[in-house]
PDB file of C-alpha atoms in Angstrom:
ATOM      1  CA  UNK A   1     130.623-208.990 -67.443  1.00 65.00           C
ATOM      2  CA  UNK A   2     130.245-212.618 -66.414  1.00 66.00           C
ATOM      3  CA  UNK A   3     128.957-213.375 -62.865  1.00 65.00           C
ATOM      4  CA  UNK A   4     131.198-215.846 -61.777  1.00 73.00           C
ATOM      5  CA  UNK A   5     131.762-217.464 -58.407  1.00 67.00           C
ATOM      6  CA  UNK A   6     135.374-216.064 -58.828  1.00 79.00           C
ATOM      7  CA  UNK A   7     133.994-212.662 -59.427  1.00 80.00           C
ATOM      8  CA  UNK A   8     131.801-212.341 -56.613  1.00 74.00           C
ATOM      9  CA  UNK A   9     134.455-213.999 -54.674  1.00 80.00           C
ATOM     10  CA  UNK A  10     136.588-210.705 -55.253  1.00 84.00           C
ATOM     11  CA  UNK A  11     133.745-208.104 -54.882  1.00 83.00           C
ATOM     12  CA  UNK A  12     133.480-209.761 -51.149  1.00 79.00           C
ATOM     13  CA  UNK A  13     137.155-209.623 -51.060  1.00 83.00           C
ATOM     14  CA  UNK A  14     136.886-205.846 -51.318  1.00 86.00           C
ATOM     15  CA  UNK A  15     134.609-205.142 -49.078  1.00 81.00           C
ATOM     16  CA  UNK A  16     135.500-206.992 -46.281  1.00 81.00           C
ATOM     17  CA  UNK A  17     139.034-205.923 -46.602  1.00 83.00           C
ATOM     18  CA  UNK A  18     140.608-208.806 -47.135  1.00 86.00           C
ATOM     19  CA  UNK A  19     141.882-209.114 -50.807  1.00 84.00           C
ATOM     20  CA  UNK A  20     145.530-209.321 -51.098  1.00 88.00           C
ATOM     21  CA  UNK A  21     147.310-205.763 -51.887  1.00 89.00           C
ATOM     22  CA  UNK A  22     148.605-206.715 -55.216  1.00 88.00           C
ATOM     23  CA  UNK A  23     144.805-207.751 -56.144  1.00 89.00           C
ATOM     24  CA  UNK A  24     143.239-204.894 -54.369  1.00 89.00           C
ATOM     25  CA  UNK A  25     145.188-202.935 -56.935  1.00 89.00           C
ATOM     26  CA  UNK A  26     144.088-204.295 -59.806  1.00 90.00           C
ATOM     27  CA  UNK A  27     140.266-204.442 -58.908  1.00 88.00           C
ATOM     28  CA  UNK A  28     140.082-201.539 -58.076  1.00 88.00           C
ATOM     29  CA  UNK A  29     141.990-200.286 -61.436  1.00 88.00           C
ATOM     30  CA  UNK A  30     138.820-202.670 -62.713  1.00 88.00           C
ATOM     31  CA  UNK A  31     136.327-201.318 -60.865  1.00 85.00           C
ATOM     32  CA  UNK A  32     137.265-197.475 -61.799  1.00 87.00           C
ATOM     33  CA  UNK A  33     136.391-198.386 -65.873  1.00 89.00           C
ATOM     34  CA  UNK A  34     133.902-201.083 -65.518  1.00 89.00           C
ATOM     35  CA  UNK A  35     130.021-199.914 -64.817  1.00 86.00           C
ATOM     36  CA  UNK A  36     129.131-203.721 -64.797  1.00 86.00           C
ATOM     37  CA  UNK A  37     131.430-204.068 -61.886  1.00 86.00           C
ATOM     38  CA  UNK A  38     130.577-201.420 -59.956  1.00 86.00           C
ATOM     39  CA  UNK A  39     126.851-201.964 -60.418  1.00 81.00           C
ATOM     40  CA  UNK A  40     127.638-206.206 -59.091  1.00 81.00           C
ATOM     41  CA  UNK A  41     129.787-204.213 -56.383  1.00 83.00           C
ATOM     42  CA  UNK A  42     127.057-201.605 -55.286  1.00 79.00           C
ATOM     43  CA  UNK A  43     124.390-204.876 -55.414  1.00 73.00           C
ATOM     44  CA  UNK A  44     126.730-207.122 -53.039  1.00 72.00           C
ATOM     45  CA  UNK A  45     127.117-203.544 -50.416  1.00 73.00           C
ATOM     46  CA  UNK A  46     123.303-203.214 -50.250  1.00 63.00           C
ATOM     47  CA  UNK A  47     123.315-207.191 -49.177  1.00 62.00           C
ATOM     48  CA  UNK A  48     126.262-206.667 -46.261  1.00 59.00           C
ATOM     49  CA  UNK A  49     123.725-203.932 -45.223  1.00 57.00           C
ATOM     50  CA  UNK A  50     120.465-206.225 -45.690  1.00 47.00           C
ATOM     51  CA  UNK A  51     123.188-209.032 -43.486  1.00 48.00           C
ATOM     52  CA  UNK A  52     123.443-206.888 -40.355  1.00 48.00           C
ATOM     53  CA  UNK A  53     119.984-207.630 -38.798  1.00 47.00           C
ATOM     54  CA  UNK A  54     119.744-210.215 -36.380  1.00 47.00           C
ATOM     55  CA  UNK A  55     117.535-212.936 -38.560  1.00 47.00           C
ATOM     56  CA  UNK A  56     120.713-212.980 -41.014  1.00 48.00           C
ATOM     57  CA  UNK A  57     123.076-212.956 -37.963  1.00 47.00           C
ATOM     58  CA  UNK A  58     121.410-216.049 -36.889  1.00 54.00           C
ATOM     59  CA  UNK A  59     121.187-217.497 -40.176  1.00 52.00           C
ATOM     60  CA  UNK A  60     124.951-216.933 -40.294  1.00 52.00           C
ATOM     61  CA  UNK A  61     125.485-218.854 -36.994  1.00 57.00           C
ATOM     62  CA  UNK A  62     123.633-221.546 -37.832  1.00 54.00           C
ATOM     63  CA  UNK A  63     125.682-222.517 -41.199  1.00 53.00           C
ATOM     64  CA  UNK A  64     128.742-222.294 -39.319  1.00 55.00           C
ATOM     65  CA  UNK A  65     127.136-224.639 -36.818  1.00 59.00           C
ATOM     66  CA  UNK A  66     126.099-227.509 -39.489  1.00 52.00           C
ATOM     67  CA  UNK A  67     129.353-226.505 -41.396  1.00 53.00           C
ATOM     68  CA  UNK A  68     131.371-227.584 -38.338  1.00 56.00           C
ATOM     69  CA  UNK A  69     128.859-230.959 -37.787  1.00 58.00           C
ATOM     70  CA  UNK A  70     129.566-231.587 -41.707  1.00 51.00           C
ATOM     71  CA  UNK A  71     133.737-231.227 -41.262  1.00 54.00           C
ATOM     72  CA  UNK A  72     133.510-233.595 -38.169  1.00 57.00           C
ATOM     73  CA  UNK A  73     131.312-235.696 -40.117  1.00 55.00           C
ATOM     74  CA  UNK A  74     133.649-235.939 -42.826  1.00 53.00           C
ATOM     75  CA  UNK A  75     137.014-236.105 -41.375  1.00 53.00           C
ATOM     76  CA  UNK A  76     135.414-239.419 -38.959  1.00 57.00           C
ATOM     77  CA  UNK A  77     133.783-240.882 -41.893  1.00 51.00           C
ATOM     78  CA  UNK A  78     130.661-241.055 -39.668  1.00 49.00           C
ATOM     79  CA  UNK A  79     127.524-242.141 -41.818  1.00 49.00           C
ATOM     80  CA  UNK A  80     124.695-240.472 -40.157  1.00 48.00           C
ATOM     81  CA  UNK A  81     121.212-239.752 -39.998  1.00 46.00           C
ATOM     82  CA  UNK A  82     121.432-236.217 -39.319  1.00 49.00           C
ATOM     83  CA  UNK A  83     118.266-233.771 -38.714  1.00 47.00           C
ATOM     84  CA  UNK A  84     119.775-231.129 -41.097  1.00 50.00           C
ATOM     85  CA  UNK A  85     117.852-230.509 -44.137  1.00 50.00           C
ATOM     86  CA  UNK A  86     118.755-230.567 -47.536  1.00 50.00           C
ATOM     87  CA  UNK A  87     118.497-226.671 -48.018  1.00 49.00           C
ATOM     88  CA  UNK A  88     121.092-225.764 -44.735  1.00 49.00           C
ATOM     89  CA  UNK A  89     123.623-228.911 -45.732  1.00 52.00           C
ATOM     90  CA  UNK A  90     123.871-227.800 -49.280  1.00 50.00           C
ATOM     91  CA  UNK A  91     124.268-223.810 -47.888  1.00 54.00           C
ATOM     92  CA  UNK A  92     126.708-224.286 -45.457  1.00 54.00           C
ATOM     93  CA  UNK A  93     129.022-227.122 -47.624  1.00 50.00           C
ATOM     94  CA  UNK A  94     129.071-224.021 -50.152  1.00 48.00           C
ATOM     95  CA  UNK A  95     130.381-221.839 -47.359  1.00 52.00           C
ATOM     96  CA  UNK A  96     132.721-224.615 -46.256  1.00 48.00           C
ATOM     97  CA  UNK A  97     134.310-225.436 -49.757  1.00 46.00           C
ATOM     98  CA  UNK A  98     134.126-222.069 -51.986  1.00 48.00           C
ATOM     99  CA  UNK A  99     133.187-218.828 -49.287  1.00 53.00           C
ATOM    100  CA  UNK A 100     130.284-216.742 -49.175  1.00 53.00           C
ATOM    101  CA  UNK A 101     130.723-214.757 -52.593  1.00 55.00           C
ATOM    102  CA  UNK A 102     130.345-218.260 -54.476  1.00 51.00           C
ATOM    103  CA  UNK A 103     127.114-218.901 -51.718  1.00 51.00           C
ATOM    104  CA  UNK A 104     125.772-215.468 -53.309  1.00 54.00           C
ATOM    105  CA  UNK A 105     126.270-216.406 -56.852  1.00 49.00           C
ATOM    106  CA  UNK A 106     124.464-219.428 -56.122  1.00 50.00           C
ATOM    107  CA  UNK A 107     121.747-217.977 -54.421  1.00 52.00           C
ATOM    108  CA  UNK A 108     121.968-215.545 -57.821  1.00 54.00           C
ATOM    109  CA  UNK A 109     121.435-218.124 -60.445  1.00 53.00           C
ATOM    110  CA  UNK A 110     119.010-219.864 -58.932  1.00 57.00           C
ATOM    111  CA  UNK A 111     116.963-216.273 -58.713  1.00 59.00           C
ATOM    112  CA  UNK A 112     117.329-216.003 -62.643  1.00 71.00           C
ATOM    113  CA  UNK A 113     116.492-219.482 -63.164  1.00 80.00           C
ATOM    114  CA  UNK A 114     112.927-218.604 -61.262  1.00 84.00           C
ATOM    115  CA  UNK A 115     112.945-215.061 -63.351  1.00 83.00           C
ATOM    116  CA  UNK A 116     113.369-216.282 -66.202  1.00 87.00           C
ATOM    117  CA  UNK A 117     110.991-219.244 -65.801  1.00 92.00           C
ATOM    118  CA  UNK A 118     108.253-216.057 -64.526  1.00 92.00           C
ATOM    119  CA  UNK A 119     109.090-214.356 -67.901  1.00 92.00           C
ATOM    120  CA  UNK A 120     108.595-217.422 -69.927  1.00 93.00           C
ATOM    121  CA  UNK A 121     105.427-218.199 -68.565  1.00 95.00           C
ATOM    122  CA  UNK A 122     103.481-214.652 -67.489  1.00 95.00           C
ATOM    123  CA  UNK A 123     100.675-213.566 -69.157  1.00 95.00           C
ATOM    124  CA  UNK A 124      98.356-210.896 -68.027  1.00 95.00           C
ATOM    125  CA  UNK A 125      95.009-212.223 -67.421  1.00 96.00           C
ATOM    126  CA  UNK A 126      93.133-210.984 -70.692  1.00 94.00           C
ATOM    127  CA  UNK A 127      90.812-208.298 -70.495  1.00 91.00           C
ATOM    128  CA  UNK A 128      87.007-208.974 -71.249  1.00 77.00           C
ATOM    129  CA  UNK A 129      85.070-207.034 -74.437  1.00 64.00           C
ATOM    130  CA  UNK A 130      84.725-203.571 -72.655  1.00 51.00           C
ATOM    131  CA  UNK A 131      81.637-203.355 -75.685  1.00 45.00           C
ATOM    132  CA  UNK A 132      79.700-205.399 -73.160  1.00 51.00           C
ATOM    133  CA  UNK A 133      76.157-204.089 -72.031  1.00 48.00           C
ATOM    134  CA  UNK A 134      76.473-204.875 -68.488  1.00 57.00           C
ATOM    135  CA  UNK A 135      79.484-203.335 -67.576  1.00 66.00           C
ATOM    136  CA  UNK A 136      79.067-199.707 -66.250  1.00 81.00           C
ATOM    137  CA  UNK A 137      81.253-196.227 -68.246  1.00 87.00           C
ATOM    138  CA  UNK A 138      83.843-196.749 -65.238  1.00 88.00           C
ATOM    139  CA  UNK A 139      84.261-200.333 -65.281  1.00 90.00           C
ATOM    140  CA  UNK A 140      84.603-199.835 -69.389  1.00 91.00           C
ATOM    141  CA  UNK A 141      87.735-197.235 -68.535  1.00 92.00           C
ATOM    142  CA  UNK A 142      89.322-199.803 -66.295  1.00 93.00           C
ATOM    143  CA  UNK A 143      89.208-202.274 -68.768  1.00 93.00           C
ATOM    144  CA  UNK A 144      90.427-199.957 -71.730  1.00 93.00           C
ATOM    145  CA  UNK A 145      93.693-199.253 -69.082  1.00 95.00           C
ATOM    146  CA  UNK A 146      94.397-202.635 -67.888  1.00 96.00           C
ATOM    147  CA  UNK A 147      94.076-203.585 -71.607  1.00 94.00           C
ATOM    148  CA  UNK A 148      96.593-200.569 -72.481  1.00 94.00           C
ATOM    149  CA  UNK A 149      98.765-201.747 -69.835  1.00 94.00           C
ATOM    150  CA  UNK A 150      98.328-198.379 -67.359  1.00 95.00           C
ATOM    151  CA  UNK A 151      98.418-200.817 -64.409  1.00 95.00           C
ATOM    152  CA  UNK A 152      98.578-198.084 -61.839  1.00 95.00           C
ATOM    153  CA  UNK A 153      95.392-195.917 -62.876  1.00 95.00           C
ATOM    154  CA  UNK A 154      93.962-199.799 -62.493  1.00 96.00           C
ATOM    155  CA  UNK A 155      95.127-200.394 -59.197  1.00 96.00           C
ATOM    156  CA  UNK A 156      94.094-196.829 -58.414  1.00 95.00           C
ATOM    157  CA  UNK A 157      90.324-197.369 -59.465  1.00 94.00           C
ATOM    158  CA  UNK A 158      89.563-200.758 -58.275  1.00 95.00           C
ATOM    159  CA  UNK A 159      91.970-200.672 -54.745  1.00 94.00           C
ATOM    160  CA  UNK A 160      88.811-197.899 -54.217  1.00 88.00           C
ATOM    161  CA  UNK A 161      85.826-199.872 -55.940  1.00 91.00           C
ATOM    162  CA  UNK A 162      82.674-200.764 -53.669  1.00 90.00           C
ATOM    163  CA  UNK A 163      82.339-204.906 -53.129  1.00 85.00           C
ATOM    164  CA  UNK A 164      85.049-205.861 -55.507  1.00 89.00           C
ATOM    165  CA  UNK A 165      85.372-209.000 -53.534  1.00 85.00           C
ATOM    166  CA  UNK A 166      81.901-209.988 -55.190  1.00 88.00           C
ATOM    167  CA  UNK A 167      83.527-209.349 -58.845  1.00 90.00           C
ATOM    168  CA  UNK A 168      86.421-212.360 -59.415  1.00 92.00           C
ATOM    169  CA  UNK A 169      87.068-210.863 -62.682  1.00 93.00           C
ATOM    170  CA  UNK A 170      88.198-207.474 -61.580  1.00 95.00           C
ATOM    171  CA  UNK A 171      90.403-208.929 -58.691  1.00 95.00           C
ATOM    172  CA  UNK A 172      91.980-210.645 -61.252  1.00 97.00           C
ATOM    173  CA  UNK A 173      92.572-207.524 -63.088  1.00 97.00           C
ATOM    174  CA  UNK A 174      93.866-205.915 -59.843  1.00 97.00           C
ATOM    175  CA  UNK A 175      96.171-208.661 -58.986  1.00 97.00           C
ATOM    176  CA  UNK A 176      97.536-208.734 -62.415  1.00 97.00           C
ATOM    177  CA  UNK A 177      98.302-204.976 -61.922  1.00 97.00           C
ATOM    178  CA  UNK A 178     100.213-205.512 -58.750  1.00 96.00           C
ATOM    179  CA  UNK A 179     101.963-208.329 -60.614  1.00 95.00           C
ATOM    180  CA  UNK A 180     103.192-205.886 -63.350  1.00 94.00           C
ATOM    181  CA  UNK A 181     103.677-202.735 -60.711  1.00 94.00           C
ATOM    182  CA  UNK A 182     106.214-204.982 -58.871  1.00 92.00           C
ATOM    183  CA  UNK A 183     103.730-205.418 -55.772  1.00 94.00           C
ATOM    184  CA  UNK A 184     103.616-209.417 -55.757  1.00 94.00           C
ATOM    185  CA  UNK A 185     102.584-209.764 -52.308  1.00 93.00           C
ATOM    186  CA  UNK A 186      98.805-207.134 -52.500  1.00 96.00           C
ATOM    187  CA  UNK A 187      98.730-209.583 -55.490  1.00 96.00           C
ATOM    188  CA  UNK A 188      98.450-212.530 -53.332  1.00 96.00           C
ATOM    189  CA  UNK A 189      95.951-211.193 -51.444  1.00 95.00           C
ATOM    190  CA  UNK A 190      93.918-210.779 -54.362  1.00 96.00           C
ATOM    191  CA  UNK A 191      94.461-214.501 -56.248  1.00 97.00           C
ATOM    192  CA  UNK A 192      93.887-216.583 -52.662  1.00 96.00           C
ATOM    193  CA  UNK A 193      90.740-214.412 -51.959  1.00 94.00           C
ATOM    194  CA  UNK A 194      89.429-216.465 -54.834  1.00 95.00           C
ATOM    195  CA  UNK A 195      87.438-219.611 -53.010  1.00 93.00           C
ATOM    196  CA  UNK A 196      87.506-223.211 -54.461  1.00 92.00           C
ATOM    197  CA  UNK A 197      83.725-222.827 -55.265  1.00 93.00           C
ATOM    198  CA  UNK A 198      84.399-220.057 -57.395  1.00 94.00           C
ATOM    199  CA  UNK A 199      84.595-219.728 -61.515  1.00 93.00           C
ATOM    200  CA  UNK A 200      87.698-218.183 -61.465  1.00 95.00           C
ATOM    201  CA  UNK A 201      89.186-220.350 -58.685  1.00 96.00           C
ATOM    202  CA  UNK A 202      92.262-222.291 -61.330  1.00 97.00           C
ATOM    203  CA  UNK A 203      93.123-218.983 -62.910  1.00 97.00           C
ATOM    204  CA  UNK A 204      93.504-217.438 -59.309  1.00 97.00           C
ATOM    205  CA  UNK A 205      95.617-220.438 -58.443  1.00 97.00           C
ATOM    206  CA  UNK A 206      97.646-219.734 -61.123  1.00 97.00           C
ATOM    207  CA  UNK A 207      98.059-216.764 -61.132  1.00 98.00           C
ATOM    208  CA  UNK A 208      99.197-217.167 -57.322  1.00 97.00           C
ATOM    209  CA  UNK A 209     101.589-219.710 -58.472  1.00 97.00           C
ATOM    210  CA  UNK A 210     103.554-216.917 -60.987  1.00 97.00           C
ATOM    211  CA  UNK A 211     103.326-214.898 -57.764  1.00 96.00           C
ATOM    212  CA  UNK A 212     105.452-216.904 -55.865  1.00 94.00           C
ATOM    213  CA  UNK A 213     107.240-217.684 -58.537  1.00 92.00           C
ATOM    214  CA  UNK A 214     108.777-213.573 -59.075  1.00 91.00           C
ATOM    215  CA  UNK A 215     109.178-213.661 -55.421  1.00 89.00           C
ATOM    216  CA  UNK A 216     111.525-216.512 -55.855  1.00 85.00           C
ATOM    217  CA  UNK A 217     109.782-218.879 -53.695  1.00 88.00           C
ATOM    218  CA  UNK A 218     109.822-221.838 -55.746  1.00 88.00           C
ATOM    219  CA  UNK A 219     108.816-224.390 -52.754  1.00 89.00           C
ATOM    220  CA  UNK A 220     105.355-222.142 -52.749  1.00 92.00           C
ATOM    221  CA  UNK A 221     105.047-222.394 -56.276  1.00 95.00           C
ATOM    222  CA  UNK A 222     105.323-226.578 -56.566  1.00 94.00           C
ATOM    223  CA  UNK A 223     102.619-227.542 -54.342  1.00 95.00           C
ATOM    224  CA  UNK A 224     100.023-225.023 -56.158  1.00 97.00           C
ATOM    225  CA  UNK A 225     101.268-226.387 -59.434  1.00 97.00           C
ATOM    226  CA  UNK A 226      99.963-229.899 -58.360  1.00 96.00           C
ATOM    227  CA  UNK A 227      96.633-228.516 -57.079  1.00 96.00           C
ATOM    228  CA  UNK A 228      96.118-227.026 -60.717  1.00 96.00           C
ATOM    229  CA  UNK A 229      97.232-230.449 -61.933  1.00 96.00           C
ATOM    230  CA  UNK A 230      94.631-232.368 -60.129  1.00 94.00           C
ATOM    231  CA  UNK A 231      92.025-229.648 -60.948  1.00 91.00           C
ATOM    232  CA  UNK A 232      92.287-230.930 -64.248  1.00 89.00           C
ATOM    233  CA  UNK A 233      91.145-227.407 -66.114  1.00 93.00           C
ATOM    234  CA  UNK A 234      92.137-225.468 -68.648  1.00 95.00           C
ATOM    235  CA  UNK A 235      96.168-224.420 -66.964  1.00 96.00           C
ATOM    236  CA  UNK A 236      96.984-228.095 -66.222  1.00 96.00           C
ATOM    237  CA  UNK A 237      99.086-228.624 -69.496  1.00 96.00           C
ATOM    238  CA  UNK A 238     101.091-225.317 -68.424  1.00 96.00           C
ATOM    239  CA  UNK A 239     101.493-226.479 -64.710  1.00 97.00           C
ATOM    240  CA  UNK A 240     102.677-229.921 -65.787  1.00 96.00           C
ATOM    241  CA  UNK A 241     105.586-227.927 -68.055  1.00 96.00           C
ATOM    242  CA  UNK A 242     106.178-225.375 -65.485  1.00 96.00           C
ATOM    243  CA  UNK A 243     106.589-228.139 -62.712  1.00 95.00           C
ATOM    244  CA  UNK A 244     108.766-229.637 -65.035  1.00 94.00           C
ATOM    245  CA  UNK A 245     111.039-226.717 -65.518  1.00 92.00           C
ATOM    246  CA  UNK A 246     111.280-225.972 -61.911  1.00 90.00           C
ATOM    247  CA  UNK A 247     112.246-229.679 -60.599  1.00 85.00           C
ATOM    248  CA  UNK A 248     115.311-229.787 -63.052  1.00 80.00           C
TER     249      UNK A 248
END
């Protein structure tokens, strides 16, 4: 099924009741044979429920607010200098001119864009020779699993391992874990623990940039890009590209 504004347009239809009879009919004739559909349906429910706390509420308000200042804008042909960012004009003219299914779709794409750019560009931080004298018969097994990809017996042994803040390497390996185990924020924690005086400091960074990146917070991600740009090491060729891919 494709996710288009006009789809989403109708799954909001539905649930707030307000789809015409005659198409009420036939989407939900649709919806009865089409597991794409109601999977998009159950998806835009779980937001209406996620939209009923009071930040959202707000949020709400203040689109219709700017949305009003942008009509009265308009209609005087009043050029203006007005305090409204970027981010809340663009949101509420999409509320103004299409409705708040189209607003969802193009919250949506911009989420894959940022997913997709993740996937693109994630690597898990590789894993060091486990063959390697100093490292003790437990650090060795938590090498072997990060290396086999069993991030959760990782997380498990080094969320428990004694002054792991001394050993860059294996924070690395634990926010790397939490990156793959869907935990993106204990992953933070673990790449900005890194210091600028530190080895491992432009890995961490980057790391932390693909961090914000999953989370979909691509205004994090930017200025982090430019600090690994400036650092001039070994990830500045992939920031550059990434930067690149994320301004278009």
């Amino acid at each position: 099924m494709e996710r288009t504004p006009e789809i989403f347009e109708k799954i909001e239809g539905y649930l707030t009741n307000t789809l015409p009879q005659e198409e009420l009919i036939a989407f939900e004739k649709a919806l009865a044979t089409n597991q794409e559909l109601q999977e998009e349906v159950e998806k835009h429910r779980m937001m209406h429920n996620v939209l009923g706390d009071q930040d959202t509420l707000d949020f709400k308000e203040k689109l219709a607010s700017i949305g009003t200042t942008i009509k009265e804008e308009e209609e005087e042909k009043i050029v203006t200098t007005s305090s409204f960012s970027l981010y809340w004009k663009v949101a509420a003219s999409i509320v103004i001119v299409f409705g708040a299914g189209t607003l969802y779709w193009y919250i949506s794409k911009s989420q894959n864009k940022t997913q997709n750019l993740y996937g693109s560009y994630y690597q898990a931080f590789p894993a060091e020779d486990n063959t390697r004298g100093n490292t003790t018969n437990e650090i060795q097994k938590v090498i072997k699993q990060y290396t086999n990809g069993v991030y959760d017996s990782v997380v498990i042994a080094l969320e428990n391992y004694p002054n792991l803040e001394t050993q860059k390497r294996l924070q690395l390996y634990l926010g790397n874990s939490y990156l793959n185990l869907g935990q993106e924020k204990k992953a933070i924690n673990q790449f900005t623990a890194i210091s600028e005086t530190d080895r491992y400091y432009e890995i961490g960074q980057w790391y932390l940039s693909l961090s914000y990146l999953k989370l979909n917070k691509p205004k994090k991600t930017i200025p982090i890009l430019e600090e690994i740009m400036a650092y001039n090491g070994v990830y500045k060729t992939k920031a550059m590209k990434l930067l690149k891919e994320l301004k278009k």
